[in-house]
Amino acid sequence: MSGRPAAFLDRDGTVIELVHHLADPADVRLIPGAGAAIARLNAAGIAVVIVTNQSVIGRGKLTEAGLEEIHAVLAEQLALEGARLDGMYHCPVAPTIKDPRVIEHPDRKPGPGMLMRAAADMGLDLARSVMVGDTLSDMLAGRNAKVGHTVLVKTGYGDRVALPDAAIDHVATDMAQAGEIIETTLR
């Protein structure tokens, strides 16, 4: 499938500050530099899509309506920096296995489902796209969806990921540096 390249971004610990089981929109805070990086990707014509595991829903700690409120706050904060998201996909399934390499549900990262659904919905070219996140399961979701490149950010849980790992193509300090890598890689 040919189409537009995309930057698939994990949400927590990548774009916004990591809050364990985020359920309160008041706790949404962009990681410094993330908004500007997304604005640059927008300007470069790269689709920006959030793909996020939201086990907090599966655990009964947040409703779908509550998640929409959180995402509205995220969109508002991005808009203040001249940035926007082209899509947001989430998986509400709570895990039963701790291994980040095991696909328990096709949509739950490391499963490729959210990325593949976004590609189909939006006409995106997975091979020309990048997955950015702070966990090994994020990187593996990219690999499993056959995206062209993966970028591990050292924010959130990123500094805990053992390196090197075959699922990781690039390592960035944060989303700002990841944005530079994406712009260079997708040229």
PDB file of C-alpha atoms in Angstrom:
ATOM      1  CA  MET A   1       0.000   0.000   0.000  1.00  0.00           C
ATOM      2  CA  SER A   2       1.499   3.339  -0.938  1.00  0.00           C
ATOM      3  CA  GLY A   3       0.513   6.513   0.765  1.00  0.00           C
ATOM      4  CA  ARG A   4       1.661   9.160   3.140  1.00  0.00           C
ATOM      5  CA  PRO A   5       4.364   8.401   5.725  1.00  0.00           C
ATOM      6  CA  ALA A   6       3.416   8.588   9.386  1.00  0.00           C
ATOM      7  CA  ALA A   7       4.994   9.093  12.761  1.00  0.00           C
ATOM      8  CA  PHE A   8       3.211   6.704  15.104  1.00  0.00           C
ATOM      9  CA  LEU A   9       3.688   7.995  18.634  1.00  0.00           C
ATOM     10  CA  ASP A  10       3.138   6.349  21.965  1.00  0.00           C
ATOM     11  CA  ARG A  11       1.348   8.783  24.305  1.00  0.00           C
ATOM     12  CA  ASP A  12       2.475   8.343  27.928  1.00  0.00           C
ATOM     13  CA  GLY A  13       6.172   8.935  28.495  1.00  0.00           C
ATOM     14  CA  THR A  14       6.674   9.933  24.860  1.00  0.00           C
ATOM     15  CA  VAL A  15       4.384  12.905  24.132  1.00  0.00           C
ATOM     16  CA  ILE A  16       3.043  13.580  27.640  1.00  0.00           C
ATOM     17  CA  GLU A  17       4.642  13.109  31.018  1.00  0.00           C
ATOM     18  CA  LEU A  18       4.289   9.610  32.399  1.00  0.00           C
ATOM     19  CA  VAL A  19       1.495   9.298  34.981  1.00  0.00           C
ATOM     20  CA  HIS A  20       0.800   5.712  36.049  1.00  0.00           C
ATOM     21  CA  HIS A  21      -2.796   4.854  35.033  1.00  0.00           C
ATOM     22  CA  LEU A  22      -3.578   8.422  33.952  1.00  0.00           C
ATOM     23  CA  ALA A  23      -7.259   9.094  34.654  1.00  0.00           C
ATOM     24  CA  ASP A  24      -7.417  12.829  35.424  1.00  0.00           C
ATOM     25  CA  PRO A  25      -7.255  15.319  32.518  1.00  0.00           C
ATOM     26  CA  ALA A  26      -5.628  17.824  34.924  1.00  0.00           C
ATOM     27  CA  ASP A  27      -2.547  15.568  34.972  1.00  0.00           C
ATOM     28  CA  VAL A  28      -1.903  15.884  31.208  1.00  0.00           C
ATOM     29  CA  ARG A  29       1.381  17.719  30.592  1.00  0.00           C
ATOM     30  CA  LEU A  30       3.316  17.777  27.342  1.00  0.00           C
ATOM     31  CA  ILE A  31       6.933  16.714  27.633  1.00  0.00           C
ATOM     32  CA  PRO A  32       9.006  19.816  26.796  1.00  0.00           C
ATOM     33  CA  GLY A  33       9.774  19.958  23.075  1.00  0.00           C
ATOM     34  CA  ALA A  34       7.103  17.408  22.075  1.00  0.00           C
ATOM     35  CA  GLY A  35       4.623  19.995  20.781  1.00  0.00           C
ATOM     36  CA  ALA A  36       7.250  21.764  18.673  1.00  0.00           C
ATOM     37  CA  ALA A  37       8.457  18.429  17.257  1.00  0.00           C
ATOM     38  CA  ILE A  38       4.909  17.447  16.283  1.00  0.00           C
ATOM     39  CA  ALA A  39       4.344  20.876  14.697  1.00  0.00           C
ATOM     40  CA  ARG A  40       7.476  20.338  12.551  1.00  0.00           C
ATOM     41  CA  LEU A  41       6.202  16.912  11.483  1.00  0.00           C
ATOM     42  CA  ASN A  42       2.825  18.484  10.619  1.00  0.00           C
ATOM     43  CA  ALA A  43       4.599  21.111   8.489  1.00  0.00           C
ATOM     44  CA  ALA A  44       6.613  18.392   6.722  1.00  0.00           C
ATOM     45  CA  GLY A  45       3.402  16.620   5.655  1.00  0.00           C
ATOM     46  CA  ILE A  46       4.002  13.597   7.892  1.00  0.00           C
ATOM     47  CA  ALA A  47       0.853  12.178   9.487  1.00  0.00           C
ATOM     48  CA  VAL A  48       1.103  12.137  13.292  1.00  0.00           C
ATOM     49  CA  VAL A  49      -0.863   9.351  14.963  1.00  0.00           C
ATOM     50  CA  ILE A  50      -1.038   8.458  18.657  1.00  0.00           C
ATOM     51  CA  VAL A  51      -1.187   4.694  19.332  1.00  0.00           C
ATOM     52  CA  THR A  52      -1.630   4.017  23.035  1.00  0.00           C
ATOM     53  CA  ASN A  53      -2.317   1.040  25.269  1.00  0.00           C
ATOM     54  CA  GLN A  54      -4.971   2.135  27.766  1.00  0.00           C
ATOM     55  CA  SER A  55      -5.305  -0.751  30.220  1.00  0.00           C
ATOM     56  CA  VAL A  56      -6.697   1.816  32.665  1.00  0.00           C
ATOM     57  CA  ILE A  57     -10.016   1.342  30.811  1.00  0.00           C
ATOM     58  CA  GLY A  58      -9.823  -2.440  30.972  1.00  0.00           C
ATOM     59  CA  ARG A  59      -9.036  -2.175  34.678  1.00  0.00           C
ATOM     60  CA  GLY A  60     -12.185  -0.084  35.254  1.00  0.00           C
ATOM     61  CA  LYS A  61     -10.272   3.039  36.362  1.00  0.00           C
ATOM     62  CA  LEU A  62     -11.309   5.189  33.367  1.00  0.00           C
ATOM     63  CA  THR A  63     -14.225   5.251  30.942  1.00  0.00           C
ATOM     64  CA  GLU A  64     -14.067   5.821  27.195  1.00  0.00           C
ATOM     65  CA  ALA A  65     -15.647   9.261  27.855  1.00  0.00           C
ATOM     66  CA  GLY A  66     -12.906  10.005  30.381  1.00  0.00           C
ATOM     67  CA  LEU A  67     -10.278   9.068  27.810  1.00  0.00           C
ATOM     68  CA  GLU A  68     -11.907  11.453  25.329  1.00  0.00           C
ATOM     69  CA  GLU A  69     -11.579  14.247  27.937  1.00  0.00           C
ATOM     70  CA  ILE A  70      -7.871  13.447  28.403  1.00  0.00           C
ATOM     71  CA  HIS A  71      -7.335  13.464  24.645  1.00  0.00           C
ATOM     72  CA  ALA A  72      -9.201  16.778  24.310  1.00  0.00           C
ATOM     73  CA  VAL A  73      -6.802  18.339  26.836  1.00  0.00           C
ATOM     74  CA  LEU A  74      -3.848  16.850  24.945  1.00  0.00           C
ATOM     75  CA  ALA A  75      -5.171  18.305  21.674  1.00  0.00           C
ATOM     76  CA  GLU A  76      -5.628  21.724  23.324  1.00  0.00           C
ATOM     77  CA  GLN A  77      -2.075  21.709  24.671  1.00  0.00           C
ATOM     78  CA  LEU A  78      -0.701  20.716  21.274  1.00  0.00           C
ATOM     79  CA  ALA A  79      -2.751  23.434  19.535  1.00  0.00           C
ATOM     80  CA  LEU A  80      -1.140  26.038  21.810  1.00  0.00           C
ATOM     81  CA  GLU A  81       2.175  24.984  20.261  1.00  0.00           C
ATOM     82  CA  GLY A  82       0.830  25.001  16.695  1.00  0.00           C
ATOM     83  CA  ALA A  83       0.649  21.198  16.550  1.00  0.00           C
ATOM     84  CA  ARG A  84      -2.108  18.718  15.797  1.00  0.00           C
ATOM     85  CA  LEU A  85      -2.681  14.992  15.666  1.00  0.00           C
ATOM     86  CA  ASP A  86      -4.018  13.323  12.542  1.00  0.00           C
ATOM     87  CA  GLY A  87      -5.353  10.350  14.478  1.00  0.00           C
ATOM     88  CA  MET A  88      -5.596   8.747  17.904  1.00  0.00           C
ATOM     89  CA  TYR A  89      -5.965   5.008  18.440  1.00  0.00           C
ATOM     90  CA  HIS A  90      -6.123   3.175  21.742  1.00  0.00           C
ATOM     91  CA  CYS A  91      -6.438  -0.359  23.036  1.00  0.00           C
ATOM     92  CA  PRO A  92      -8.457  -0.699  26.279  1.00  0.00           C
ATOM     93  CA  VAL A  93      -7.391  -4.298  26.986  1.00  0.00           C
ATOM     94  CA  ALA A  94      -5.619  -4.921  30.308  1.00  0.00           C
ATOM     95  CA  PRO A  95      -2.637  -7.290  30.067  1.00  0.00           C
ATOM     96  CA  THR A  96      -2.455 -10.645  31.805  1.00  0.00           C
ATOM     97  CA  ILE A  97       1.199 -11.303  30.896  1.00  0.00           C
ATOM     98  CA  LYS A  98       4.143  -9.046  31.857  1.00  0.00           C
ATOM     99  CA  ASP A  99       6.379  -9.988  28.892  1.00  0.00           C
ATOM    100  CA  PRO A 100       6.560  -6.971  26.491  1.00  0.00           C
ATOM    101  CA  ARG A 101       7.314  -9.335  23.582  1.00  0.00           C
ATOM    102  CA  VAL A 102       4.067 -11.324  23.868  1.00  0.00           C
ATOM    103  CA  ILE A 103       1.081 -10.273  21.757  1.00  0.00           C
ATOM    104  CA  GLU A 104      -1.990 -10.883  23.921  1.00  0.00           C
ATOM    105  CA  HIS A 105      -4.411  -8.954  21.719  1.00  0.00           C
ATOM    106  CA  PRO A 106      -3.809  -7.751  18.129  1.00  0.00           C
ATOM    107  CA  ASP A 107      -4.381  -4.098  19.108  1.00  0.00           C
ATOM    108  CA  ARG A 108      -2.409  -4.130  22.365  1.00  0.00           C
ATOM    109  CA  LYS A 109       1.217  -3.224  21.727  1.00  0.00           C
ATOM    110  CA  PRO A 110       3.421  -5.126  20.872  1.00  0.00           C
ATOM    111  CA  GLY A 111       0.569  -6.161  18.572  1.00  0.00           C
ATOM    112  CA  PRO A 112       0.483  -4.217  15.294  1.00  0.00           C
ATOM    113  CA  GLY A 113      -3.311  -3.740  15.154  1.00  0.00           C
ATOM    114  CA  MET A 114      -3.580  -0.025  15.962  1.00  0.00           C
ATOM    115  CA  LEU A 115      -0.870   0.890  13.442  1.00  0.00           C
ATOM    116  CA  MET A 116      -2.351  -1.300  10.732  1.00  0.00           C
ATOM    117  CA  ARG A 117      -5.859   0.041  11.342  1.00  0.00           C
ATOM    118  CA  ALA A 118      -4.596   3.641  11.176  1.00  0.00           C
ATOM    119  CA  ALA A 119      -2.733   2.860   7.949  1.00  0.00           C
ATOM    120  CA  ALA A 120      -5.891   1.404   6.399  1.00  0.00           C
ATOM    121  CA  ASP A 121      -8.132   4.224   7.676  1.00  0.00           C
ATOM    122  CA  MET A 122      -5.803   7.042   6.648  1.00  0.00           C
ATOM    123  CA  GLY A 123      -3.998   5.688   3.572  1.00  0.00           C
ATOM    124  CA  LEU A 124      -0.601   5.556   5.292  1.00  0.00           C
ATOM    125  CA  ASP A 125       2.514   3.782   4.026  1.00  0.00           C
ATOM    126  CA  LEU A 126       3.802   1.660   6.922  1.00  0.00           C
ATOM    127  CA  ALA A 127       7.142   0.941   5.227  1.00  0.00           C
ATOM    128  CA  ARG A 128       7.823   4.685   5.002  1.00  0.00           C
ATOM    129  CA  SER A 129       6.705   5.330   8.584  1.00  0.00           C
ATOM    130  CA  VAL A 130       8.298   5.498  12.037  1.00  0.00           C
ATOM    131  CA  MET A 131       7.194   4.223  15.459  1.00  0.00           C
ATOM    132  CA  VAL A 132       8.309   6.321  18.447  1.00  0.00           C
ATOM    133  CA  GLY A 133       7.904   5.234  22.037  1.00  0.00           C
ATOM    134  CA  ASP A 134       9.475   4.676  25.433  1.00  0.00           C
ATOM    135  CA  THR A 135       9.072   0.893  25.769  1.00  0.00           C
ATOM    136  CA  LEU A 136      10.160  -2.271  24.043  1.00  0.00           C
ATOM    137  CA  SER A 137       6.492  -3.101  23.344  1.00  0.00           C
ATOM    138  CA  ASP A 138       6.231   0.180  21.389  1.00  0.00           C
ATOM    139  CA  MET A 139       9.278  -0.758  19.291  1.00  0.00           C
ATOM    140  CA  LEU A 140       7.932  -4.262  18.695  1.00  0.00           C
ATOM    141  CA  ALA A 141       4.530  -2.907  17.632  1.00  0.00           C
ATOM    142  CA  GLY A 142       6.402  -0.976  14.959  1.00  0.00           C
ATOM    143  CA  ARG A 143       8.386  -4.050  13.920  1.00  0.00           C
ATOM    144  CA  ASN A 144       5.252  -6.215  13.889  1.00  0.00           C
ATOM    145  CA  ALA A 145       3.468  -3.651  11.695  1.00  0.00           C
ATOM    146  CA  LYS A 146       6.524  -3.539   9.413  1.00  0.00           C
ATOM    147  CA  VAL A 147       7.174   0.187   9.820  1.00  0.00           C
ATOM    148  CA  GLY A 148      10.424   1.397   8.301  1.00  0.00           C
ATOM    149  CA  HIS A 149      12.073   2.668  11.487  1.00  0.00           C
ATOM    150  CA  THR A 150      11.696   2.643  15.263  1.00  0.00           C
ATOM    151  CA  VAL A 151      12.875   5.326  17.674  1.00  0.00           C
ATOM    152  CA  LEU A 152      13.147   4.735  21.419  1.00  0.00           C
ATOM    153  CA  VAL A 153      12.919   7.923  23.485  1.00  0.00           C
ATOM    154  CA  LYS A 154      14.687   8.009  26.859  1.00  0.00           C
ATOM    155  CA  THR A 155      11.784   9.811  28.542  1.00  0.00           C
ATOM    156  CA  GLY A 156       9.117   7.856  30.437  1.00  0.00           C
ATOM    157  CA  TYR A 157      10.306   4.262  30.769  1.00  0.00           C
ATOM    158  CA  GLY A 158      12.849   4.646  27.953  1.00  0.00           C
ATOM    159  CA  ASP A 159      15.889   4.848  30.197  1.00  0.00           C
ATOM    160  CA  ARG A 160      15.016   1.361  31.565  1.00  0.00           C
ATOM    161  CA  VAL A 161      15.094  -0.409  28.179  1.00  0.00           C
ATOM    162  CA  ALA A 162      18.125  -2.681  27.748  1.00  0.00           C
ATOM    163  CA  LEU A 163      20.226  -1.716  24.752  1.00  0.00           C
ATOM    164  CA  PRO A 164      21.033  -2.766  22.144  1.00  0.00           C
ATOM    165  CA  ASP A 165      17.883  -4.517  20.944  1.00  0.00           C
ATOM    166  CA  ALA A 166      17.080  -5.593  17.389  1.00  0.00           C
ATOM    167  CA  ALA A 167      13.664  -3.900  17.619  1.00  0.00           C
ATOM    168  CA  ILE A 168      15.274  -0.463  18.105  1.00  0.00           C
ATOM    169  CA  ASP A 169      16.741   1.421  15.138  1.00  0.00           C
ATOM    170  CA  HIS A 170      17.412   4.783  16.809  1.00  0.00           C
ATOM    171  CA  VAL A 171      17.620   6.138  20.352  1.00  0.00           C
ATOM    172  CA  ALA A 172      16.638   9.745  21.129  1.00  0.00           C
ATOM    173  CA  THR A 173      16.834  11.778  24.302  1.00  0.00           C
ATOM    174  CA  ASP A 174      13.223  12.926  23.906  1.00  0.00           C
ATOM    175  CA  MET A 175      10.482  13.646  21.376  1.00  0.00           C
ATOM    176  CA  ALA A 176      12.294  16.786  20.193  1.00  0.00           C
ATOM    177  CA  GLN A 177      15.326  14.742  19.133  1.00  0.00           C
ATOM    178  CA  ALA A 178      13.068  11.960  17.803  1.00  0.00           C
ATOM    179  CA  GLY A 179      11.388  14.560  15.585  1.00  0.00           C
ATOM    180  CA  GLU A 180      14.777  15.455  14.083  1.00  0.00           C
ATOM    181  CA  ILE A 181      15.512  11.769  13.449  1.00  0.00           C
ATOM    182  CA  ILE A 182      12.095  11.308  11.812  1.00  0.00           C
ATOM    183  CA  GLU A 183      12.526  14.328   9.541  1.00  0.00           C
ATOM    184  CA  THR A 184      15.968  13.072   8.424  1.00  0.00           C
ATOM    185  CA  THR A 185      14.839   9.444   8.047  1.00  0.00           C
ATOM    186  CA  LEU A 186      11.650  10.149   6.072  1.00  0.00           C
ATOM    187  CA  ARG A 187      13.132  12.646   3.624  1.00  0.00           C
TER     188      ARG A 187
END
